[in-house]
Amino acid sequence: MLKNLLLIIIADLNKHFKSRKFMIINILSALIPALIVILSLSYNKFNIDQFPLNGQLYTLSVLLVLSFINLKILYSRFNFSNGKVAQEWKKRLNCKYFTLYFALFLSLLIQNIILVISNLPLGFMVMALGGLSFSSLKKYYLVCYFIINLLGIIAIFLNEVFKNTGAMITIYIYLIFVSLIIFSPNRMESAIYIDLNFLPYLLILALIFFLLLIFPAFHKLINKNNGEV
Amino acid sequence: MKFKNLLKYILWTKLIFLVIIAIIFVILFFNINSKAIDSENKRDKLKVNVTAGFQGQQAPEGWVPLTIEIENTGDSDFQGELKIEILKRDILAADNNIQTTSYKKIINIEKKRKKNFQTVILYEKDFFAIPHIKILRNNKIIYDKVLELDLKIDYSSNILIINQSGSGYDFLQKDKSGDSNRIYYLQPKHMSEDWLAYREMDLIILGRGDFSNLNRKQIDAIKYWVNQGNKIVISASGDFLSYNSQLINELSPYDYVKKEMIEVDNSLAEIWYLRDLKNNLLLKDGNLPQVIKVDKFGGKIICVALEPLVISKKEELYFNLLPEMEEKGYTDYAFLDKFFDEFAGNIEYQYPESIYLLLIFLIFIIFVVYLYQKVINGSSKISVFLVILIIFSLIFTSLFYITIGRKIINDNNILSEIAIIEMRQGSKRVFVESYFSFLSHFDSDTSYYINRDYGFLDGIFKKASLNKIKNFNLQNRKINIRKSEDEKWQTGQFRAYYRSELPLKYKLIDEEDKYIFVFENKTGLDIKYLSIFYNNQWFYANEIKIGEKENIDIEKNEISYRENRSRGFKETVNMDSYLSERVLNEVIKELTNYQVQLDERIIIFALVEGKGLEDSVKFEKEGKRLFSGVFYLPLDVKKLIAEEEK
């Protein structure tokens, strides 16, 4: 099982890191928040009870960009494989569904580390600009990393289950997620506009999807519906 | 039977009465006892003696000296805090109380010891803002006294007599021209250590008193006051010992050799034999000069060598020494306090140009692309790529933060100064009232200080986030702002009063139908805008940069145009530190509303910008200073022309 796990992780990472698309995704995920933060600097006006605008812009833009990447692009069939990821590996290694999806999840964790770390220089730049404090930044990275991994799991599920309507559903989920963050009256911290109340629901949703994925019966059901044997 | 019942009844009622009395007694006893224990715990056996203002608690409105004498009569050492606070209550808005701290010092007094604390406070008659002197121990108030003075508010000249007796000069109350003067007395031992304590005085007379026990600070305070272009009179009534003291030696250029009584014009007079630096005796007999005037320390020192004892002759002598009614105190102290929120709210973050930050970021991205290319080409393993990418990101981030990041943080420790600079005719020295607002990055410790010889910090305004500022010590002219506990930007306001130098050269050329004012800017500050108020008209000059000259024509009689006085201010609003049109108009209102009866009066009014004045508040570490100033110089045209002709 461990051997299979490693095999799948390495193969998945290879597939990602050796493609130019992941490089572009990574660069865009770092560049878009940077452009937003840096170009908005002149709009930072002093307010006695608030942090400068760049902190909010940074935290929101990084979270939204990384969430979008996780939901829409990382595991979308249109970008990375011609067939379904899981079925390919299942046929090739004859491993359990749990091993397969757990490996994909671990690979996701590593990819997301790279995405988050490439945002570190901008994070510290924002810290110097006074938008975020160090402790807020630490908490933010933890929360952000947690959220994008959950969204990654949801993306894997959607990619496996919905053949034609997957893209539409991911966008709906993304929009709900965005509205939960932006239109929330609560904040994680005074400088970070993230409502953590929705996190348990996201966690439960991701867990349910993950559990569904590791049941063979569920795959049979999907295949039947899709007309595959 | 009935009698028995009655007896019983009386007995019972008495018993009940006694029990009630006993209970009350016990309660009272415990109450008193607990209080006694409480106070013993506090061990706050302090005797506090507050002396404010001059003799008889009298003072002019403005800066007054204050001495607080604390004696610890307890059996243990006292450690606590001495504070002078003003709580300004806004009767219309209950939540809008502003607490201002004018003085704060941590005090340690050993048992059976006495300590003196000297300072100056800005005292204004205000029913809603009375200063309190508080002593705190473990943040509990153990002494609270309202400071009340006998204020004299009028536009007369103030004369301070420093002598032992506290009397003898009351004849100066009315001078020759019928103007009334205010006379204040002060004993030499109570002389203040701050020059600001004498700020409201027009003349100081040193009379008969012991000046030999003064400390360095007391002597300097007098010298710095003279330095502001003031007059001091050393009378002839002192004795040999006191006139051979450090103070008189430093003030007077002459040695006081010997004192005698002589007869002049059939009346007795005191005469001092003075010796100059070249060892020549200046006064050998009762001949003139009786009075020697010396320009020293930027002011005037008048040595009276022969003083008649007959009061009528003495009067005549001193009437001639009285200063002319000068125009001073144009603006009220702290008249811009109401704009503090505006000042603080308009400080802008000092961020670098976006293009530089983008470039730094692009360097990072280029390196990341380079690493990816290596993996895509197959020349690098994924594990190696991951490790290198993570290490590089961390190193790049920390390098950025240590170098550019720290610079951005330091640049965002902003101290914005709006200075109201008061200059007097014929003097280079200026008195400045400055309104400071600061903005401090949450990730840095900052401190501001002012040199004690030059100025004084007043009034830390406690509002909103400022409550979190822990460490400030106004007694040492210093404010420390520690890293914010809740990691928020810190902001606050305070005032500073200081003296400095502003070498602006001006000349008035009198022509037939107009005056020509010639200005030469040697101030080290850019004059962004200069205007002259004369005959209810405004005359304007262009920007005068450092070292430049500019002429302004002033029509004498014809009223060529009457314009809105705020003309042109809109262009200069965007100065370094925030000066809005509203603020400028408030200053102008203060300046032009002041009524002094002069035939021809000119007020020069300028907006200055630059690095700030030399003796202003400074950063102890790095920080960014913003400075804008409103500078005003009232001039008596006749006096100016007379001086030019000389």
mmCIF file of N, CA, C and O in Angstrom, chain B residues 423-425 502-509 515-523 525-534 538-554 602-608 631-635 637 640 644:
data_model
loop_
_atom_site.group_PDB
_atom_site.id
_atom_site.type_symbol
_atom_site.label_atom_id
_atom_site.label_comp_id
_atom_site.label_asym_id
_atom_site.label_seq_id
_atom_site.Cartn_x
_atom_site.Cartn_y
_atom_site.Cartn_z
ATOM 1 N N MET B 423 7.227 85.463 15.663
ATOM 2 C CA MET B 423 8.502 86.181 15.615
ATOM 3 C C MET B 423 8.267 87.601 16.088
ATOM 4 O O MET B 423 7.186 88.155 15.925
ATOM 5 N N ARG B 424 9.277 88.165 16.701
ATOM 6 C CA ARG B 424 9.158 89.547 17.174
ATOM 7 C C ARG B 424 10.017 90.459 16.333
ATOM 8 O O ARG B 424 11.066 90.044 15.831
ATOM 9 N N GLN B 425 9.583 91.665 16.250
ATOM 10 C CA GLN B 425 10.335 92.667 15.483
ATOM 11 C C GLN B 425 11.734 92.815 16.082
ATOM 12 O O GLN B 425 11.893 92.956 17.292
ATOM 13 N N LEU B 502 15.118 81.718 13.481
ATOM 14 C CA LEU B 502 14.601 81.776 12.115
ATOM 15 C C LEU B 502 15.140 83.042 11.458
ATOM 16 O O LEU B 502 14.538 84.105 11.567
ATOM 17 N N PRO B 503 16.284 82.937 10.812
ATOM 18 C CA PRO B 503 16.914 84.152 10.278
ATOM 19 C C PRO B 503 16.281 84.628 8.968
ATOM 20 O O PRO B 503 16.831 84.456 7.896
ATOM 21 N N LEU B 504 15.140 85.270 9.104
ATOM 22 C CA LEU B 504 14.492 85.858 7.928
ATOM 23 C C LEU B 504 14.882 87.332 7.890
ATOM 24 O O LEU B 504 14.712 88.059 8.858
ATOM 25 N N LYS B 505 15.450 87.756 6.759
ATOM 26 C CA LYS B 505 15.854 89.157 6.655
ATOM 27 C C LYS B 505 14.780 89.949 5.942
ATOM 28 O O LYS B 505 14.278 89.517 4.908
ATOM 29 N N TYR B 506 14.459 91.113 6.516
ATOM 30 C CA TYR B 506 13.457 91.934 5.850
ATOM 31 C C TYR B 506 13.841 93.404 5.958
ATOM 32 O O TYR B 506 14.537 93.822 6.881
ATOM 33 N N LYS B 507 13.391 94.159 5.002
ATOM 34 C CA LYS B 507 13.745 95.574 4.942
ATOM 35 C C LYS B 507 12.528 96.306 4.392
ATOM 36 O O LYS B 507 11.827 95.808 3.519
ATOM 37 N N LEU B 508 12.260 97.495 4.917
ATOM 38 C CA LEU B 508 11.125 98.261 4.415
ATOM 39 C C LEU B 508 11.642 99.548 3.782
ATOM 40 O O LEU B 508 12.304 100.359 4.438
ATOM 41 N N ILE B 509 11.356 99.703 2.508
ATOM 42 C CA ILE B 509 11.785 100.926 1.823
ATOM 43 C C ILE B 509 10.565 101.823 1.662
ATOM 44 O O ILE B 509 9.539 101.404 1.116
ATOM 45 N N TYR B 515 5.174 101.360 0.026
ATOM 46 C CA TYR B 515 6.317 100.756 0.707
ATOM 47 C C TYR B 515 6.783 99.587 -0.148
ATOM 48 O O TYR B 515 5.977 98.913 -0.783
ATOM 49 N N ILE B 516 8.088 99.360 -0.093
ATOM 50 C CA ILE B 516 8.578 98.135 -0.744
ATOM 51 C C ILE B 516 9.203 97.260 0.341
ATOM 52 O O ILE B 516 10.128 97.671 1.038
ATOM 53 N N PHE B 517 8.637 96.097 0.482
ATOM 54 C CA PHE B 517 9.169 95.144 1.459
ATOM 55 C C PHE B 517 10.150 94.221 0.750
ATOM 56 O O PHE B 517 9.813 93.614 -0.262
ATOM 57 N N VAL B 518 11.353 94.122 1.266
ATOM 58 C CA VAL B 518 12.343 93.237 0.655
ATOM 59 C C VAL B 518 12.596 92.080 1.616
ATOM 60 O O VAL B 518 12.943 92.293 2.777
ATOM 61 N N PHE B 519 12.376 90.889 1.122
ATOM 62 C CA PHE B 519 12.602 89.702 1.953
ATOM 63 C C PHE B 519 13.772 88.900 1.430
ATOM 64 O O PHE B 519 13.944 88.752 0.226
ATOM 65 N N GLU B 520 14.563 88.387 2.345
ATOM 66 C CA GLU B 520 15.624 87.459 1.951
ATOM 67 C C GLU B 520 15.459 86.203 2.798
ATOM 68 O O GLU B 520 15.518 86.267 4.034
ATOM 69 N N ASN B 521 15.234 85.119 2.126
ATOM 70 C CA ASN B 521 14.953 83.878 2.862
ATOM 71 C C ASN B 521 16.236 83.165 3.243
ATOM 72 O O ASN B 521 16.870 82.503 2.435
ATOM 73 N N LYS B 522 16.622 83.313 4.491
ATOM 74 C CA LYS B 522 17.797 82.575 4.985
ATOM 75 C C LYS B 522 17.374 81.603 6.076
ATOM 76 O O LYS B 522 18.140 81.252 6.955
ATOM 77 N N THR B 523 16.121 81.228 6.016
ATOM 78 C CA THR B 523 15.559 80.458 7.126
ATOM 79 C C THR B 523 15.856 78.958 7.063
ATOM 80 O O THR B 523 15.692 78.265 8.049
ATOM 81 N N LEU B 525 14.080 77.106 5.363
ATOM 82 C CA LEU B 525 12.769 76.539 5.039
ATOM 83 C C LEU B 525 12.268 77.207 3.766
ATOM 84 O O LEU B 525 12.580 78.367 3.504
ATOM 85 N N ASP B 526 11.515 76.479 3.000
ATOM 86 C CA ASP B 526 10.914 77.076 1.808
ATOM 87 C C ASP B 526 9.698 77.893 2.218
ATOM 88 O O ASP B 526 8.817 77.373 2.905
ATOM 89 N N ILE B 527 9.662 79.136 1.784
ATOM 90 C CA ILE B 527 8.453 79.918 2.037
ATOM 91 C C ILE B 527 7.545 79.687 0.846
ATOM 92 O O ILE B 527 7.807 80.133 -0.265
ATOM 93 N N LYS B 528 6.502 78.926 1.084
ATOM 94 C CA LYS B 528 5.626 78.540 -0.026
ATOM 95 C C LYS B 528 4.720 79.699 -0.423
ATOM 96 O O LYS B 528 4.256 79.781 -1.540
ATOM 97 N N TYR B 529 4.493 80.559 0.535
ATOM 98 C CA TYR B 529 3.466 81.542 0.316
ATOM 99 C C TYR B 529 3.665 82.634 1.341
ATOM 100 O O TYR B 529 3.803 82.364 2.518
ATOM 101 N N LEU B 530 3.737 83.871 0.874
ATOM 102 C CA LEU B 530 3.933 84.962 1.828
ATOM 103 C C LEU B 530 2.938 86.068 1.537
ATOM 104 O O LEU B 530 2.727 86.445 0.389
ATOM 105 N N SER B 531 2.314 86.539 2.584
ATOM 106 C CA SER B 531 1.371 87.628 2.374
ATOM 107 C C SER B 531 1.539 88.643 3.489
ATOM 108 O O SER B 531 2.028 88.332 4.575
ATOM 109 N N ILE B 532 1.143 89.872 3.173
ATOM 110 C CA ILE B 532 1.267 90.950 4.135
ATOM 111 C C ILE B 532 -0.104 91.552 4.360
ATOM 112 O O ILE B 532 -0.830 91.838 3.410
ATOM 113 N N PHE B 533 -0.444 91.693 5.612
ATOM 114 C CA PHE B 533 -1.731 92.279 5.963
ATOM 115 C C PHE B 533 -1.472 93.721 6.384
ATOM 116 O O PHE B 533 -0.804 93.980 7.386
ATOM 117 N N TYR B 534 -1.969 94.656 5.602
ATOM 118 C CA TYR B 534 -1.735 96.062 5.914
ATOM 119 C C TYR B 534 -2.962 96.857 5.487
ATOM 120 O O TYR B 534 -3.467 96.691 4.367
ATOM 121 N N TRP B 538 -4.668 92.570 1.758
ATOM 122 C CA TRP B 538 -3.646 91.527 1.669
ATOM 123 C C TRP B 538 -2.773 91.774 0.443
ATOM 124 O O TRP B 538 -3.273 92.022 -0.636
ATOM 125 N N PHE B 539 -1.461 91.684 0.635
ATOM 126 C CA PHE B 539 -0.503 91.789 -0.472
ATOM 127 C C PHE B 539 0.284 90.489 -0.540
ATOM 128 O O PHE B 539 0.712 89.980 0.499
ATOM 129 N N TYR B 540 0.457 89.986 -1.740
ATOM 130 C CA TYR B 540 0.998 88.626 -1.865
ATOM 131 C C TYR B 540 2.361 88.580 -2.562
ATOM 132 O O TYR B 540 2.642 89.390 -3.434
ATOM 133 N N ALA B 541 3.128 87.595 -2.165
ATOM 134 C CA ALA B 541 4.410 87.355 -2.845
ATOM 135 C C ALA B 541 4.415 85.943 -3.382
ATOM 136 O O ALA B 541 3.681 85.086 -2.902
ATOM 137 N N ASN B 542 5.281 85.716 -4.356
ATOM 138 C CA ASN B 542 5.410 84.359 -4.878
ATOM 139 C C ASN B 542 6.202 83.511 -3.894
ATOM 140 O O ASN B 542 6.685 84.011 -2.885
ATOM 141 N N GLU B 543 6.378 82.265 -4.255
ATOM 142 C CA GLU B 543 7.166 81.362 -3.415
ATOM 143 C C GLU B 543 8.599 81.892 -3.283
ATOM 144 O O GLU B 543 9.191 82.332 -4.270
ATOM 145 N N ILE B 544 9.117 81.891 -2.048
ATOM 146 C CA ILE B 544 10.513 82.320 -1.858
ATOM 147 C C ILE B 544 11.295 81.107 -1.381
ATOM 148 O O ILE B 544 11.135 80.654 -0.245
ATOM 149 N N LYS B 545 12.125 80.587 -2.263
ATOM 150 C CA LYS B 545 12.895 79.407 -1.895
ATOM 151 C C LYS B 545 14.101 79.814 -1.049
ATOM 152 O O LYS B 545 14.429 81.005 -0.965
ATOM 153 N N ILE B 546 14.754 78.811 -0.469
ATOM 154 C CA ILE B 546 15.889 79.091 0.418
ATOM 155 C C ILE B 546 16.944 79.908 -0.317
ATOM 156 O O ILE B 546 17.378 79.542 -1.411
ATOM 157 N N GLY B 547 17.348 81.019 0.278
ATOM 158 C CA GLY B 547 18.395 81.857 -0.293
ATOM 159 C C GLY B 547 17.901 82.886 -1.302
ATOM 160 O O GLY B 547 18.672 83.721 -1.753
ATOM 161 N N GLU B 548 16.627 82.847 -1.655
ATOM 162 C CA GLU B 548 16.118 83.787 -2.663
ATOM 163 C C GLU B 548 15.668 85.105 -2.046
ATOM 164 O O GLU B 548 15.451 85.202 -0.839
ATOM 165 N N LYS B 549 15.536 86.123 -2.931
ATOM 166 C CA LYS B 549 15.050 87.440 -2.498
ATOM 167 C C LYS B 549 13.738 87.743 -3.192
ATOM 168 O O LYS B 549 13.505 87.281 -4.295
ATOM 169 N N GLU B 550 12.904 88.529 -2.550
ATOM 170 C CA GLU B 550 11.617 88.866 -3.156
ATOM 171 C C GLU B 550 11.165 90.243 -2.665
ATOM 172 O O GLU B 550 11.349 90.590 -1.495
ATOM 173 N N ASN B 551 10.619 91.012 -3.572
ATOM 174 C CA ASN B 551 10.099 92.330 -3.175
ATOM 175 C C ASN B 551 8.574 92.316 -3.251
ATOM 176 O O ASN B 551 7.997 91.751 -4.159
ATOM 177 N N ILE B 552 7.951 92.987 -2.288
ATOM 178 C CA ILE B 552 6.498 93.139 -2.347
ATOM 179 C C ILE B 552 6.166 94.617 -2.253
ATOM 180 O O ILE B 552 6.654 95.318 -1.358
ATOM 181 N N ASP B 553 5.358 95.068 -3.185
ATOM 182 C CA ASP B 553 4.921 96.470 -3.151
ATOM 183 C C ASP B 553 3.655 96.586 -2.312
ATOM 184 O O ASP B 553 2.728 95.797 -2.471
ATOM 185 N N ILE B 554 3.644 97.605 -1.456
ATOM 186 C CA ILE B 554 2.458 97.839 -0.633
ATOM 187 C C ILE B 554 1.954 99.262 -0.889
ATOM 188 O O ILE B 554 2.664 100.235 -0.618
ATOM 189 N N ILE B 602 1.698 96.188 10.459
ATOM 190 C CA ILE B 602 1.786 95.236 9.355
ATOM 191 C C ILE B 602 1.934 93.846 9.962
ATOM 192 O O ILE B 602 2.676 93.680 10.926
ATOM 193 N N ILE B 603 1.203 92.917 9.420
ATOM 194 C CA ILE B 603 1.453 91.532 9.848
ATOM 195 C C ILE B 603 1.962 90.757 8.642
ATOM 196 O O ILE B 603 1.311 90.738 7.596
ATOM 197 N N ILE B 604 3.112 90.183 8.826
ATOM 198 C CA ILE B 604 3.640 89.320 7.759
ATOM 199 C C ILE B 604 3.231 87.897 8.095
ATOM 200 O O ILE B 604 3.378 87.446 9.227
ATOM 201 N N PHE B 605 2.735 87.243 7.113
ATOM 202 C CA PHE B 605 2.150 85.928 7.325
ATOM 203 C C PHE B 605 2.686 85.001 6.233
ATOM 204 O O PHE B 605 2.622 85.352 5.053
ATOM 205 N N ALA B 606 3.256 83.890 6.612
ATOM 206 C CA ALA B 606 3.835 83.014 5.587
ATOM 207 C C ALA B 606 3.601 81.549 5.912
ATOM 208 O O ALA B 606 3.497 81.171 7.077
ATOM 209 N N LEU B 607 3.529 80.767 4.860
ATOM 210 C CA LEU B 607 3.462 79.321 5.036
ATOM 211 C C LEU B 607 4.833 78.760 4.700
ATOM 212 O O LEU B 607 5.380 79.055 3.647
ATOM 213 N N VAL B 608 5.374 78.017 5.623
ATOM 214 C CA VAL B 608 6.712 77.476 5.385
ATOM 215 C C VAL B 608 6.675 75.951 5.384
ATOM 216 O O VAL B 608 5.836 75.335 6.033
ATOM 217 N N PHE B 631 3.874 81.100 9.803
ATOM 218 C CA PHE B 631 4.821 81.991 10.431
ATOM 219 C C PHE B 631 4.245 83.396 10.439
ATOM 220 O O PHE B 631 3.698 83.841 9.441
ATOM 221 N N TYR B 632 4.299 84.086 11.563
ATOM 222 C CA TYR B 632 3.780 85.450 11.565
ATOM 223 C C TYR B 632 4.702 86.414 12.300
ATOM 224 O O TYR B 632 5.351 86.056 13.271
ATOM 225 N N LEU B 633 4.747 87.606 11.773
ATOM 226 C CA LEU B 633 5.634 88.628 12.325
ATOM 227 C C LEU B 633 4.889 89.957 12.313
ATOM 228 O O LEU B 633 4.675 90.548 11.263
ATOM 229 N N PRO B 634 4.440 90.424 13.463
ATOM 230 C CA PRO B 634 3.790 91.729 13.507
ATOM 231 C C PRO B 634 4.836 92.839 13.543
ATOM 232 O O PRO B 634 5.829 92.732 14.267
ATOM 233 N N LEU B 635 4.610 93.881 12.776
ATOM 234 C CA LEU B 635 5.615 94.937 12.702
ATOM 235 C C LEU B 635 4.989 96.308 12.901
ATOM 236 O O LEU B 635 3.881 96.575 12.423
ATOM 237 N N VAL B 637 5.290 99.808 11.720
ATOM 238 C CA VAL B 637 5.914 100.385 10.528
ATOM 239 C C VAL B 637 6.824 101.566 10.883
ATOM 240 O O VAL B 637 7.946 101.677 10.387
ATOM 241 N N LEU B 640 10.041 100.479 12.281
ATOM 242 C CA LEU B 640 10.848 99.814 11.258
ATOM 243 C C LEU B 640 11.531 100.847 10.361
ATOM 244 O O LEU B 640 12.723 100.730 10.049
ATOM 245 N N GLU B 644 15.496 101.723 9.848
ATOM 246 C CA GLU B 644 16.112 101.748 8.521
ATOM 247 C C GLU B 644 16.892 103.043 8.316
ATOM 248 O O GLU B 644 17.991 103.052 7.774
#
